[in-house]
Amino acid sequence: MNRCHGKVDGGARMREGYGMEDCAGGSSHRRVFRTAIFAALFLMALSPAVRGEEPRPMTPGEIHSMPRDEAALARPVKVRGVVTYAYPEQIGDFVIEDESGGLYIQAAEPRGKSSRPVPGTLVEVTGMTGEGGYAPVVTAKAIKALGTAPLPVARPATVNQLLTGRFDSRRVEVRGVVQHAEARNQVEKFGLELDGEFGRVTVLALDPGAFTPADLIDAEVTVRAVCFPFFNERAQVAGVRLEMGSAEEIEINRPPFEKVFSTPLVALDRLQPFSPIGNNFHRKRIRGTVTLIKPGSYLYLQDGDHAVRVNLAGDSTVQVGDRIEAVGFPSVRTRFVEWHRSVIRKTGTAPVPPPVASTPERILRTGLSVAERAQNDWDGRLITLTGRLDRVEILKDGQCQLYIESGGQITQAILGWRDQTGFIASLRPGSSISATGICVVQYSDVWPATRYADPTGMSLLLRHSSDIRVLRAASWWTPTRLRLSLGVILAVLLASLAWARSLRREVVKRTAALVSETRARRDAEVEFNATSRERERMAVDLHDTVEQALTGVSYQLQVSEALHAGQPQRSLQHLDLAKQLLAQSREEVRRSVWNLRAQALNGRNLAEVLRDVAAGLSTRNPARTHVSVIGEERDLPDFIAGHLLLLAQESMTNAIKHAKPENIRITLEFGEGSVELRVHDDGIGFDPVNAPGLSEGHLGLQGMRERMKRLGGTVKVESAPGQGTTIRARVPLPA
């Protein structure tokens, strides 16, 4: 958008002075423009003009001074003035001025070439006010030419005065040196950059006339043109430009040198010296050796201990070490004079000035006297800096930035293009290096300075990766690699621990399975041996009791049969004796079968089963049985509980059979890691040393010992004649 009109077409006023868009886009701009005009006309239907108000005669200065919010009410006005500037007919806008001020007139629609007002025409415009984008404007409804009139006198002004807004839409006069000229677009076809004591400003012309850029560069000229602002989205002035109809209106006060390189030659130590008449703004020529070049952008020139930055006007093929002449405009943009818009030519080759070894501490010294400052001039010079490489950064565009620690300061060394060798990327932080490059010093204040500025920082511009020399490579164990190695070691350690833990779980699992299998085999073996012992005991019992009793029965029956005919009374006695033997045999068989039965636990614990067994035994025998539990009762594995039950049954059977007790006490005691079964009777007792054993056919005590041995336990028999008997069986429990 340009300065004041709210228009969105392609006019130069609409683009903050960056030039008219090409005509290829003009039709779309015009369509947008017409749409905006129709919308404005709709809003005008609500304006005072549509309500029948007569246009109010006003001067350009009065309208221009109107508050923007009032101008936005579309007041009908009539204004008269001399046309000072007019855009081409496809745009139609123009500027008028009288002694009261200037005013921008916005065309309601593009005007034909024949009706386009030209500068010098006195016109009367009837229209409505508008707020514009920066200052009030008038949208023309009718334009009436009243004749011709002299152009208003152009007023001399400086750039600072132009920026105040007081010269908006007015003719001004500036005098300076053309430092740049170029052909532009199809509307503003010619553009100049003018520099002088008034300041720096851009001048645009609709028609270049007979001029070419070469005709005007370095010419001293006087320009009379209309002032236009650049403004931002908040209607604030951001800059100014001057616009004129034809470059032919430029008055050349002093033409440029016919030959560019015939301009005055100055030494690098006398670039902008004091002059009682002031320094002019013309081009000057310098000479030196190229120490760095960024093609198409800038180079550094050094001669002796003095250096300067030369900003190029175009591409160049010179290289480092070439001896050149540069013609350009000296200007201070930051702190030191630089050459701008420079053209160069090679005059030969020369050795590159040797770099001077220096340090940040030396370069950035502060509090120096005037004489010391002159001796401490390092900006633009080729120097060598030694230090420790802190880090390297490779930017997306390939630029390389090295950060060098030297004397407690971090200095940035910049290679402004891609390092094709890959050398810089291979540098290891921590290495001791030397870097050779152009020294660029930063200061606490820039031009124009408000105080004596001190250096605040510095950087190096590298020319090639070969400007870096490794004096001592850093250890391969950089912090990054150390962290990476520690990370790998930690990962391996964690993996090993995880594997060891998994292996341990597997070992525990396999061990548990092996223990279970071993225990099962042991239990099976114990069960088998116990069964064998029971069979042997049963064989002995049957032999000692049932078989002998049956033999006796057979004998008594035979005798009874023999005496039956002759001695019936004696025969009956032998028959009764046989019946007694059969009853005794039946009791012995019942006792043997009872001993063989292994009471099923059926989900009950051992103490409960022992109580049931003891109760059943008491009903068949006169002895009283008692069962007690000591300690915290807990469930036992079935094979342990089963064998302890068999041992208790056998102990009670033996007591009833041989000891004739009145009481039998069974005690089950749970301890830490073991269980003990005690069976005590108050019978006649016996001598354990002289007790009958296997040789006499008695298998009971030996069977108990072997049963407990298979369980990993022990059995002890405590007895004496007349003192009863105690059998203690202790079995370890699995953890």
XYZ file of C-alpha atoms in Angstrom:
735
model
C 0.000 0.000 0.000
C 1.312 3.472 -0.626
C 1.205 6.380 1.626
C -2.311 7.688 1.751
C -4.935 6.383 -0.547
C -6.192 3.026 0.584
C -5.778 1.984 -3.037
C -4.643 -1.532 -3.838
C -3.727 -1.081 -7.521
C -0.280 -1.064 -9.088
C 0.621 2.627 -8.694
C 3.981 3.622 -7.405
C 2.224 5.420 -4.558
C 0.809 2.077 -3.544
C 4.102 0.293 -3.012
C 6.081 2.445 -0.610
C 8.383 3.546 -3.427
C 9.778 0.173 -4.432
C 8.643 0.754 -7.982
C 5.607 -0.053 -10.083
C 4.834 -3.694 -10.792
C 5.201 -4.835 -14.382
C 2.233 -4.185 -16.622
C 1.657 -7.920 -16.873
C 0.050 -7.663 -13.449
C -1.608 -4.318 -14.155
C -4.989 -5.738 -15.212
C -5.446 -7.643 -11.956
C -4.452 -4.540 -10.019
C -6.998 -2.497 -11.940
C -9.748 -5.032 -11.193
C -8.967 -4.838 -7.503
C -8.860 -1.063 -7.795
C -12.296 -0.909 -9.446
C -13.743 -3.221 -6.787
C -12.402 -0.924 -4.099
C -13.853 2.104 -5.889
C -17.293 0.498 -6.177
C -17.203 -0.321 -2.481
C -16.205 3.248 -1.769
C -19.079 4.520 -3.917
C -21.470 2.329 -1.929
C -20.229 3.846 1.292
C -20.526 7.261 -0.294
C -24.253 6.654 -0.512
C -24.328 7.247 3.216
C -22.045 10.291 3.022
C -23.059 13.938 3.342
C -22.573 14.422 -0.398
C -25.305 11.922 -1.218
C -27.577 13.578 1.281
C -27.446 16.656 -0.931
C -24.686 18.678 0.704
C -22.860 21.049 -1.606
C -19.079 20.520 -1.993
C -17.207 22.817 0.336
C -14.445 24.895 -1.269
C -11.148 24.165 0.490
C -7.440 24.596 -0.201
C -5.029 21.648 -0.566
C -3.395 22.655 2.703
C -6.710 22.695 4.592
C -7.652 19.212 3.412
C -4.149 17.897 4.020
C -4.310 19.224 7.591
C -7.726 17.663 8.284
C -7.750 14.906 10.963
C -7.802 11.496 9.277
C -10.894 10.318 11.140
C -12.781 13.376 9.890
C -11.487 12.880 6.352
C -12.769 9.300 6.532
C -16.364 10.687 6.667
C -16.165 11.377 2.890
C -16.846 15.103 3.085
C -17.737 16.625 -0.300
C -15.093 19.202 -1.214
C -13.916 21.325 -4.093
C -10.200 22.072 -4.314
C -8.014 23.923 -6.801
C -4.274 23.656 -7.481
C -1.473 23.132 -9.986
C -0.659 19.567 -10.999
C 2.926 18.843 -9.901
C 3.054 15.110 -10.584
C 0.804 12.687 -12.472
C 0.962 8.936 -12.765
C 0.439 7.290 -16.153
C -3.098 7.080 -17.494
C -3.529 3.426 -16.413
C -3.369 4.670 -12.821
C -4.741 8.172 -13.084
C -3.672 9.538 -9.672
C -1.917 12.913 -9.459
C -0.738 15.570 -7.010
C -1.765 19.231 -6.834
C -0.212 22.069 -4.879
C -0.695 25.753 -4.116
C 0.799 28.114 -1.601
C -1.134 26.364 1.227
C 0.341 22.905 0.608
C 0.139 19.759 -1.489
C -2.613 17.141 -1.830
C -2.842 13.692 -3.333
C -5.791 13.227 -5.709
C -7.024 9.691 -6.113
C -8.759 8.897 -9.393
C -12.105 7.140 -9.145
C -11.121 5.170 -12.258
C -8.206 5.165 -14.707
C -8.310 8.093 -17.102
C -7.557 8.149 -20.782
C -4.380 9.684 -22.068
C -6.248 12.682 -23.461
C -7.919 13.494 -20.143
C -4.856 12.832 -18.003
C -3.754 16.081 -16.312
C -0.106 16.894 -16.865
C 2.232 18.827 -14.588
C 1.678 22.584 -14.951
C -2.100 22.263 -15.432
C -4.302 24.310 -13.119
C -7.260 22.084 -12.182
C -10.373 22.196 -10.036
C -11.240 18.867 -8.442
C -14.643 17.992 -6.994
C -14.730 14.902 -4.853
C -14.831 13.425 -1.374
C -12.242 13.285 1.337
C -10.625 10.026 2.442
C -8.319 9.120 5.296
C -5.637 7.613 3.053
C -2.952 5.306 4.349
C -0.861 8.094 5.869
C -2.466 11.516 5.235
C -5.898 12.698 3.992
C -6.613 12.455 0.261
C -9.420 13.367 -2.113
C -11.168 10.898 -4.404
C -12.042 12.839 -7.549
C -15.556 12.774 -8.983
C -14.941 15.557 -11.483
C -11.762 17.221 -12.750
C -11.924 20.541 -14.567
C -8.871 22.002 -16.312
C -8.683 25.761 -15.830
C -5.540 26.369 -17.867
C -1.840 26.308 -17.096
C 0.217 27.790 -14.317
C 3.865 27.846 -13.218
C 4.937 24.995 -10.993
C 5.222 25.947 -7.323
C 8.707 26.793 -6.170
C 10.568 23.721 -4.904
C 11.704 24.234 -1.309
C 15.161 23.087 -0.193
C 14.920 20.412 2.501
C 17.033 17.846 4.287
C 16.113 14.193 4.725
C 15.320 14.792 8.389
C 12.931 17.564 7.390
C 11.301 15.323 4.807
C 10.771 12.653 7.474
C 8.691 15.037 9.583
C 5.825 14.882 7.054
C 5.616 18.645 6.523
C 6.752 18.286 2.891
C 4.359 15.442 2.037
C 3.025 15.893 -1.550
C 5.053 19.082 -2.015
C 7.837 19.956 -4.412
C 11.262 19.986 -2.790
C 14.778 20.625 -3.972
C 17.866 18.601 -3.033
C 21.443 18.772 -4.243
C 23.920 15.925 -4.065
C 25.977 13.310 -5.866
C 24.371 10.418 -7.727
C 25.887 7.284 -6.215
C 23.703 4.779 -8.011
C 21.419 4.799 -11.060
C 19.443 1.989 -12.623
C 16.563 1.222 -14.920
C 13.578 0.023 -12.890
C 10.069 -1.091 -13.867
C 7.553 -0.067 -16.498
C 6.091 2.760 -14.429
C 8.974 4.267 -12.498
C 11.472 3.523 -15.216
C 14.487 5.204 -13.698
C 15.858 5.303 -10.177
C 18.690 7.207 -8.500
C 20.345 7.127 -5.108
C 21.382 10.636 -4.161
C 23.758 11.456 -1.303
C 24.769 14.852 -0.066
C 24.881 17.163 2.902
C 21.076 17.010 3.072
C 21.260 13.213 3.573
C 20.598 10.151 1.424
C 17.398 9.740 -0.617
C 15.952 7.734 -3.509
C 14.730 9.589 -6.613
C 12.323 7.932 -9.072
C 11.438 9.137 -12.569
C 8.626 7.993 -14.833
C 10.756 8.648 -17.907
C 14.562 8.346 -18.062
C 14.728 10.729 -20.994
C 18.036 10.513 -22.815
C 19.981 9.528 -19.708
C 21.683 6.215 -19.038
C 22.934 5.181 -15.576
C 26.527 5.806 -16.656
C 25.633 9.407 -17.526
C 24.665 10.215 -13.959
C 26.747 8.066 -11.571
C 29.125 10.361 -9.668
C 27.479 13.445 -11.204
C 26.671 16.349 -8.905
C 23.022 17.227 -9.568
C 20.068 19.283 -8.395
C 16.725 17.485 -8.246
C 13.295 19.128 -7.935
C 10.572 16.555 -7.327
C 7.512 15.716 -5.235
C 8.045 14.162 -1.804
C 6.270 10.891 -1.056
C 6.503 8.876 2.164
C 7.032 5.219 2.876
C 4.682 4.306 5.705
C 3.906 1.244 7.768
C 0.706 -0.526 8.824
C 0.201 1.960 11.660
C 0.236 5.005 9.353
C 3.694 5.976 10.594
C 6.337 7.383 8.281
C 9.185 4.926 7.671
C 11.105 6.769 4.943
C 10.751 9.084 1.967
C 11.356 9.143 -1.757
C 11.226 11.842 -4.423
C 9.269 11.311 -7.650
C 9.435 13.262 -10.888
C 7.971 12.967 -14.360
C 11.180 12.819 -16.408
C 14.862 12.478 -15.607
C 15.379 15.322 -18.078
C 14.300 17.613 -15.225
C 17.492 16.691 -13.345
C 19.939 19.578 -13.399
C 23.555 18.409 -13.732
C 25.841 20.773 -11.862
C 29.023 18.794 -12.447
C 29.269 15.780 -14.743
C 31.145 12.631 -13.685
C 34.683 11.843 -14.781
C 34.785 10.548 -18.326
C 37.041 7.683 -17.231
C 36.150 5.924 -14.005
C 39.740 5.203 -13.013
C 40.795 8.795 -13.539
C 39.222 9.742 -10.203
C 41.604 10.979 -7.500
C 43.809 8.339 -5.832
C 43.908 8.341 -2.030
C 46.049 6.302 0.352
C 44.451 3.816 2.718
C 45.636 5.805 5.713
C 43.972 8.977 4.346
C 40.536 7.710 3.371
C 38.400 10.411 4.975
C 40.759 12.952 6.525
C 39.824 16.270 8.003
C 39.099 19.015 5.472
C 38.152 22.592 6.387
C 35.762 22.642 3.424
C 34.337 19.203 4.224
C 34.587 15.942 2.354
C 32.639 15.675 -0.865
C 30.464 12.745 -1.818
C 32.214 11.822 -5.080
C 33.941 8.591 -5.948
C 37.556 8.069 -5.018
C 40.186 5.574 -6.050
C 42.251 3.378 -3.728
C 44.939 0.791 -4.328
C 46.052 -2.290 -2.412
C 46.357 -6.075 -2.231
C 43.305 -8.304 -1.912
C 43.411 -10.256 1.356
C 39.881 -11.720 1.204
C 37.064 -11.720 -1.326
C 33.465 -12.856 -1.285
C 32.567 -12.795 -4.993
C 29.770 -10.423 -5.915
C 29.600 -9.016 -2.410
C 32.754 -7.521 -0.890
C 36.506 -7.814 -0.518
C 39.175 -6.581 1.872
C 42.044 -4.498 0.622
C 45.255 -3.994 2.596
C 48.278 -1.815 1.993
C 50.913 -1.899 4.709
C 49.262 -1.729 8.123
C 46.027 -0.219 6.827
C 42.993 -1.991 5.427
C 39.505 -1.194 4.138
C 36.379 -3.107 3.215
C 35.319 -2.647 -0.416
C 31.651 -3.386 -1.211
C 31.347 -4.411 -4.849
C 28.889 -3.105 -7.422
C 28.925 -6.406 -9.326
C 30.741 -9.669 -9.906
C 34.502 -9.817 -10.046
C 37.166 -12.376 -10.933
C 39.994 -11.065 -8.775
C 41.607 -13.382 -6.235
C 43.497 -13.129 -2.983
C 46.954 -11.756 -3.734
C 45.853 -9.628 -6.688
C 46.940 -6.020 -6.724
C 43.888 -3.920 -7.641
C 42.443 -0.438 -7.853
C 38.933 0.167 -6.527
C 36.791 3.183 -7.383
C 33.825 3.727 -5.088
C 32.013 6.039 -2.733
C 33.572 6.340 0.725
C 30.989 6.202 3.458
C 30.818 5.378 7.133
C 28.052 2.865 7.846
C 29.185 1.477 11.223
C 32.468 2.920 12.511
C 35.078 2.913 9.764
C 35.002 4.242 6.223
C 34.073 1.629 3.640
C 34.026 1.785 -0.153
C 30.528 1.389 -1.615
C 29.240 0.758 -5.141
C 32.797 -0.054 -6.108
C 34.184 -1.053 -9.478
C 37.622 -2.646 -9.540
C 40.401 -3.536 -11.930
C 43.429 -5.752 -11.510
C 46.811 -4.072 -11.893
C 49.061 -7.021 -11.017
C 49.886 -9.482 -8.263
C 51.779 -9.113 -5.026
C 52.585 -11.166 -1.947
C 49.746 -11.170 0.532
C 50.697 -9.018 3.527
C 51.972 -11.343 6.265
C 49.443 -11.854 9.058
C 50.276 -10.241 12.372
C 50.027 -12.444 15.453
C 47.708 -10.871 17.987
C 45.365 -11.689 20.848
C 41.850 -10.610 21.829
C 43.288 -9.004 24.940
C 45.485 -6.766 22.812
C 42.843 -5.958 20.210
C 40.046 -5.234 22.693
C 41.979 -2.950 25.011
C 39.988 -0.020 26.365
C 40.788 3.313 27.994
C 43.433 4.202 25.388
C 44.601 7.688 24.526
C 44.100 9.150 21.045
C 47.649 8.224 20.052
C 47.279 4.715 21.443
C 44.012 4.251 19.573
C 45.787 5.037 16.311
C 48.374 2.356 17.083
C 45.701 -0.189 18.045
C 43.858 -0.206 14.701
C 43.141 -3.848 13.805
C 39.849 -3.750 11.908
C 40.172 -5.229 8.395
C 43.767 -6.392 8.879
C 45.059 -9.891 8.311
C 45.958 -11.411 11.690
C 46.734 -14.790 13.249
C 45.028 -15.867 16.442
C 46.142 -18.852 18.528
C 43.901 -20.602 21.015
C 41.906 -23.669 21.970
C 39.070 -24.775 19.712
C 35.895 -24.672 21.782
C 33.407 -25.943 19.186
C 32.587 -26.045 15.467
C 29.193 -25.298 13.926
C 28.225 -26.073 10.313
C 25.206 -23.998 9.257
C 22.512 -25.128 6.824
C 23.943 -23.017 4.012
C 27.356 -24.638 4.505
C 28.986 -21.769 6.364
C 31.446 -22.869 9.030
C 31.757 -21.159 12.392
C 34.626 -21.943 14.741
C 34.692 -20.714 18.322
C 38.229 -20.200 19.608
C 39.043 -19.587 23.260
C 42.064 -17.349 23.687
C 42.996 -15.369 26.758
C 39.657 -16.055 28.408
C 37.705 -14.691 25.399
C 35.701 -16.635 22.834
C 36.335 -15.423 19.285
C 34.205 -16.505 16.346
C 36.054 -17.460 13.154
C 33.766 -17.596 10.108
C 34.236 -19.295 6.755
C 31.475 -17.681 4.703
C 31.070 -20.551 2.256
C 31.032 -24.335 2.195
C 34.275 -26.102 3.111
C 34.688 -28.534 0.235
C 37.655 -30.256 1.899
C 35.740 -31.320 5.013
C 38.770 -30.360 7.087
C 36.942 -27.975 9.411
C 34.228 -30.501 10.195
C 36.947 -32.972 11.218
C 38.468 -30.645 13.828
C 38.133 -31.909 17.373
C 37.127 -29.489 20.132
C 39.933 -29.015 22.593
C 42.609 -28.890 19.901
C 45.178 -26.117 19.997
C 44.907 -24.254 16.686
C 45.958 -21.078 14.928
C 43.494 -19.199 12.714
C 44.460 -16.615 10.100
C 41.841 -14.223 8.796
C 40.499 -10.710 8.549
C 39.918 -9.096 11.922
C 36.485 -7.500 12.352
C 36.106 -5.458 15.541
C 32.735 -4.673 17.128
C 32.314 -1.442 19.100
C 29.985 -0.182 21.789
C 28.686 2.623 19.546
C 28.167 3.055 15.811
C 28.210 5.978 13.390
C 27.314 8.693 14.080
C 28.888 8.110 17.471
C 27.581 9.736 20.616
C 30.752 9.038 22.600
C 34.197 7.545 22.253
C 33.339 3.908 21.714
C 35.350 1.003 23.085
C 35.797 -2.351 21.355
C 33.390 -4.954 22.711
C 34.169 -8.000 20.600
C 35.885 -9.332 17.522
C 35.606 -12.032 14.904
C 37.752 -13.493 12.129
C 36.749 -13.874 8.490
C 38.499 -16.953 7.100
C 39.447 -17.270 3.451
C 39.875 -21.028 3.218
C 40.067 -24.067 5.457
C 43.857 -23.857 5.056
C 43.723 -20.736 7.262
C 43.299 -23.167 10.174
C 46.396 -24.979 11.446
C 46.265 -27.637 14.134
C 49.115 -27.077 16.572
C 48.166 -29.909 18.920
C 45.260 -32.215 18.284
C 42.873 -32.842 21.115
C 42.715 -36.258 22.674
C 40.516 -38.680 20.845
C 38.606 -38.898 24.114
C 36.517 -35.833 23.609
C 33.669 -35.204 26.051
C 31.206 -36.313 23.394
C 33.048 -39.534 22.665
C 33.586 -40.160 26.363
C 29.868 -39.738 26.976
C 29.159 -42.009 24.021
C 31.612 -44.643 25.271
C 30.206 -44.479 28.780
C 26.761 -44.816 27.293
C 27.829 -47.916 25.333
C 29.512 -49.412 28.416
C 26.447 -48.671 30.493
C 24.229 -50.232 27.850
C 26.436 -53.354 27.743
C 26.466 -53.482 31.544
C 22.701 -53.170 31.712
C 22.341 -55.812 29.022
C 24.743 -58.078 30.947
C 22.839 -57.530 34.174
C 19.586 -58.235 32.395
C 21.096 -61.377 30.848
C 22.526 -62.448 34.229
C 19.175 -61.853 35.866
C 17.450 -63.820 33.160
C 20.065 -66.563 33.480
C 19.638 -66.587 37.254
C 15.896 -66.941 36.861
C 16.484 -69.774 34.419
C 18.973 -71.438 36.787
C 16.536 -71.078 39.675
C 13.803 -72.483 37.493
C 15.961 -75.399 36.327
C 17.243 -75.983 39.864
C 13.721 -76.007 41.221
C 12.713 -78.469 38.528
C 15.763 -80.628 39.269
C 15.105 -80.487 43.016
C 11.495 -81.372 42.392
C 12.525 -84.250 40.155
C 15.151 -85.433 42.650
C 12.685 -85.171 45.498
C 10.123 -87.087 43.482
C 12.660 -89.806 42.756
C 13.715 -89.898 46.405
C 10.102 -90.047 47.501
C 9.460 -92.842 45.047
C 12.502 -94.695 46.325
C 11.447 -94.154 49.928
C 7.967 -95.291 49.058
C 9.314 -98.369 47.325
C 11.640 -99.246 50.210
C 8.886 -98.635 52.731
C 6.577 -100.853 50.745
C 9.240 -103.553 50.625
C 9.772 -103.300 54.360
C 6.054 -103.473 54.962
C 5.869 -106.584 52.837
C 8.721 -108.162 54.770
C 7.135 -107.198 58.087
C 3.816 -108.489 56.870
C 5.451 -111.742 55.858
C 7.001 -112.108 59.307
C 3.739 -111.202 61.037
C 1.784 -113.658 58.947
C 4.405 -116.307 59.587
C 4.544 -115.620 63.335
C 0.844 -115.346 63.862
C -1.553 -116.370 61.157
C 0.458 -119.227 59.702
C 1.289 -120.714 63.132
C -2.262 -120.176 64.320
C -3.637 -121.882 61.215
C -1.193 -124.743 61.722
C -2.406 -125.048 65.312
C -6.023 -124.958 64.145
C -5.311 -127.695 61.641
C -3.635 -129.790 64.314
C -6.505 -129.330 66.791
C -9.056 -130.210 64.137
C -7.178 -133.394 63.276
C -6.980 -134.393 66.943
C -10.668 -133.559 67.421
C -11.545 -135.672 64.431
C -9.496 -138.597 65.751
C -11.074 -138.441 69.215
C -14.593 -137.747 67.997
C -15.670 -141.409 67.882
C -13.972 -142.721 71.008
C -13.638 -139.709 73.253
C -16.264 -137.120 72.300
C -15.596 -134.977 75.345
C -11.896 -134.530 74.567
C -12.791 -134.012 70.896
C -14.947 -131.043 71.843
C -12.112 -129.600 73.940
C -9.777 -129.672 70.940
C -12.518 -128.160 68.779
C -12.962 -125.262 71.229
C -9.214 -124.759 71.222
C -9.282 -124.545 67.405
C -12.027 -121.910 67.599
C -9.907 -119.847 69.997
C -6.943 -120.097 67.675
C -9.123 -118.927 64.745
C -10.400 -115.943 66.759
C -6.843 -115.028 67.677
C -5.786 -115.346 64.019
C -8.670 -113.151 62.942
C -7.544 -110.431 65.412
C -3.957 -110.703 64.206
C -5.072 -110.360 60.577
C -7.211 -107.312 61.474
C -4.239 -105.717 63.265
C -1.911 -106.366 60.320
C -4.383 -104.951 57.813
C -4.894 -101.862 60.003
C -1.124 -101.304 60.109
C -0.917 -101.586 56.329
C -3.547 -98.933 55.663
C -2.054 -95.519 54.955
C -4.705 -93.097 56.020
C -5.506 -90.678 53.205
C -5.055 -87.039 54.215
C -7.850 -85.859 51.911
C -6.800 -82.229 52.226
C -6.467 -82.418 56.035
C -3.310 -81.810 58.001
C -1.361 -84.512 59.853
C -2.604 -83.564 63.328
C -6.238 -84.021 62.310
C -5.540 -87.438 60.771
C -3.559 -88.551 63.848
C -6.524 -87.650 66.051
C -8.839 -89.754 63.863
C -6.437 -92.718 63.917
C -5.979 -92.459 67.695
C -9.724 -92.271 68.245
C -10.281 -95.367 66.101
C -7.607 -97.265 67.990
C -9.126 -96.378 71.376
C -12.452 -97.908 70.404
C -10.842 -101.317 69.811
C -8.358 -101.358 72.701
C -8.395 -100.441 76.382
C -5.462 -98.024 76.027
C -6.360 -94.306 75.978
C -4.728 -92.173 73.261
C -3.936 -88.446 73.374
C -2.759 -86.214 70.477
C -1.159 -82.763 71.010
C 0.573 -80.178 68.764
C 3.451 -77.885 69.812
C 4.495 -74.828 67.773
C 2.863 -73.138 64.790
C 1.052 -75.855 62.929
C 1.542 -75.843 59.163
C 0.874 -78.097 56.209
C 3.434 -80.802 55.414
C 4.242 -82.361 52.056
C 2.113 -85.463 51.515
C 5.045 -87.889 51.392
C 6.384 -86.617 54.740
C 2.972 -86.565 56.386
C 2.170 -90.047 55.027
C 5.348 -91.643 56.380
C 4.989 -89.962 59.765
C 1.443 -91.293 59.898
C 2.648 -94.840 59.142
C 5.344 -94.490 61.783
C 2.782 -93.355 64.362
C 0.458 -96.241 63.461
C 3.214 -98.794 63.760
C 4.394 -97.314 67.076
C 0.882 -97.451 68.543
C 0.335 -101.002 67.241
C 3.603 -102.245 68.748
C 2.773 -100.564 72.062
C -0.649 -102.227 72.265
C 0.723 -105.575 71.115
C 3.768 -105.800 73.356
C 3.681 -103.129 76.114
C 0.099 -103.363 77.467
C -0.087 -99.593 78.122
C -2.893 -97.692 79.743
C -2.074 -94.417 77.909
C -0.466 -93.578 74.593
C 0.535 -89.934 73.955
C 1.261 -88.710 70.412
C 2.986 -85.295 70.206
C 3.596 -83.401 66.936
C 6.102 -80.534 67.409
C 6.832 -77.989 64.662
C 10.223 -76.278 64.826
C 12.283 -74.078 62.488
C 13.042 -76.198 59.469
C 11.896 -79.527 60.986
C 9.001 -81.465 62.480
C 9.244 -84.036 65.295
C 6.776 -86.864 66.044
C 6.872 -88.415 69.542
C 4.870 -91.527 70.522
C 5.049 -92.316 74.262
C 3.346 -95.189 76.098
C 3.342 -96.034 79.816
C 3.602 -99.789 79.206
C 6.068 -102.385 80.494
C 8.956 -101.066 78.413
C 11.951 -103.052 77.167
C 15.699 -102.943 76.825
C 16.482 -101.377 73.401
C 19.969 -102.918 73.435
C 18.739 -106.459 73.809
C 15.541 -106.086 71.833
C 14.875 -108.800 69.200
C 15.765 -107.718 65.660
C 15.832 -108.948 62.092
C 17.392 -112.271 63.008
C 14.427 -113.031 65.249
C 11.964 -111.874 62.573
C 11.086 -108.497 64.192
C 11.168 -105.767 61.504
C 9.320 -102.883 63.242
C 12.179 -100.759 64.652
C 14.424 -101.399 61.655
C 11.602 -100.371 59.293
C 11.130 -97.125 61.220
C 14.850 -96.304 60.978
C 15.003 -96.973 57.250
C 11.809 -94.980 56.633
C 13.239 -91.916 58.408
C 16.597 -92.357 56.676
C 14.891 -92.117 53.296
C 13.215 -88.886 54.418
C 16.565 -87.467 55.528
C 15.431 -87.701 59.158
C 16.243 -89.672 62.276
C 14.401 -91.945 64.724
C 15.353 -92.551 68.356
C 13.900 -95.182 70.742
C 13.958 -94.414 74.465
C 12.786 -97.245 76.795
C 13.597 -99.212 79.909
C 11.840 -102.139 81.593
C 8.894 -100.890 83.635
C 9.263 -97.225 82.420
C 7.379 -97.228 79.159
C 8.674 -96.398 75.690
C 9.182 -93.166 73.707
C 9.842 -93.119 69.962
C 11.147 -89.768 68.546
C 11.154 -89.225 64.780
C 12.576 -85.907 63.392
C 12.298 -84.954 59.728
C 13.810 -81.798 58.093
C 11.352 -79.700 56.107
C 12.114 -78.277 52.651
C 12.796 -74.527 52.613
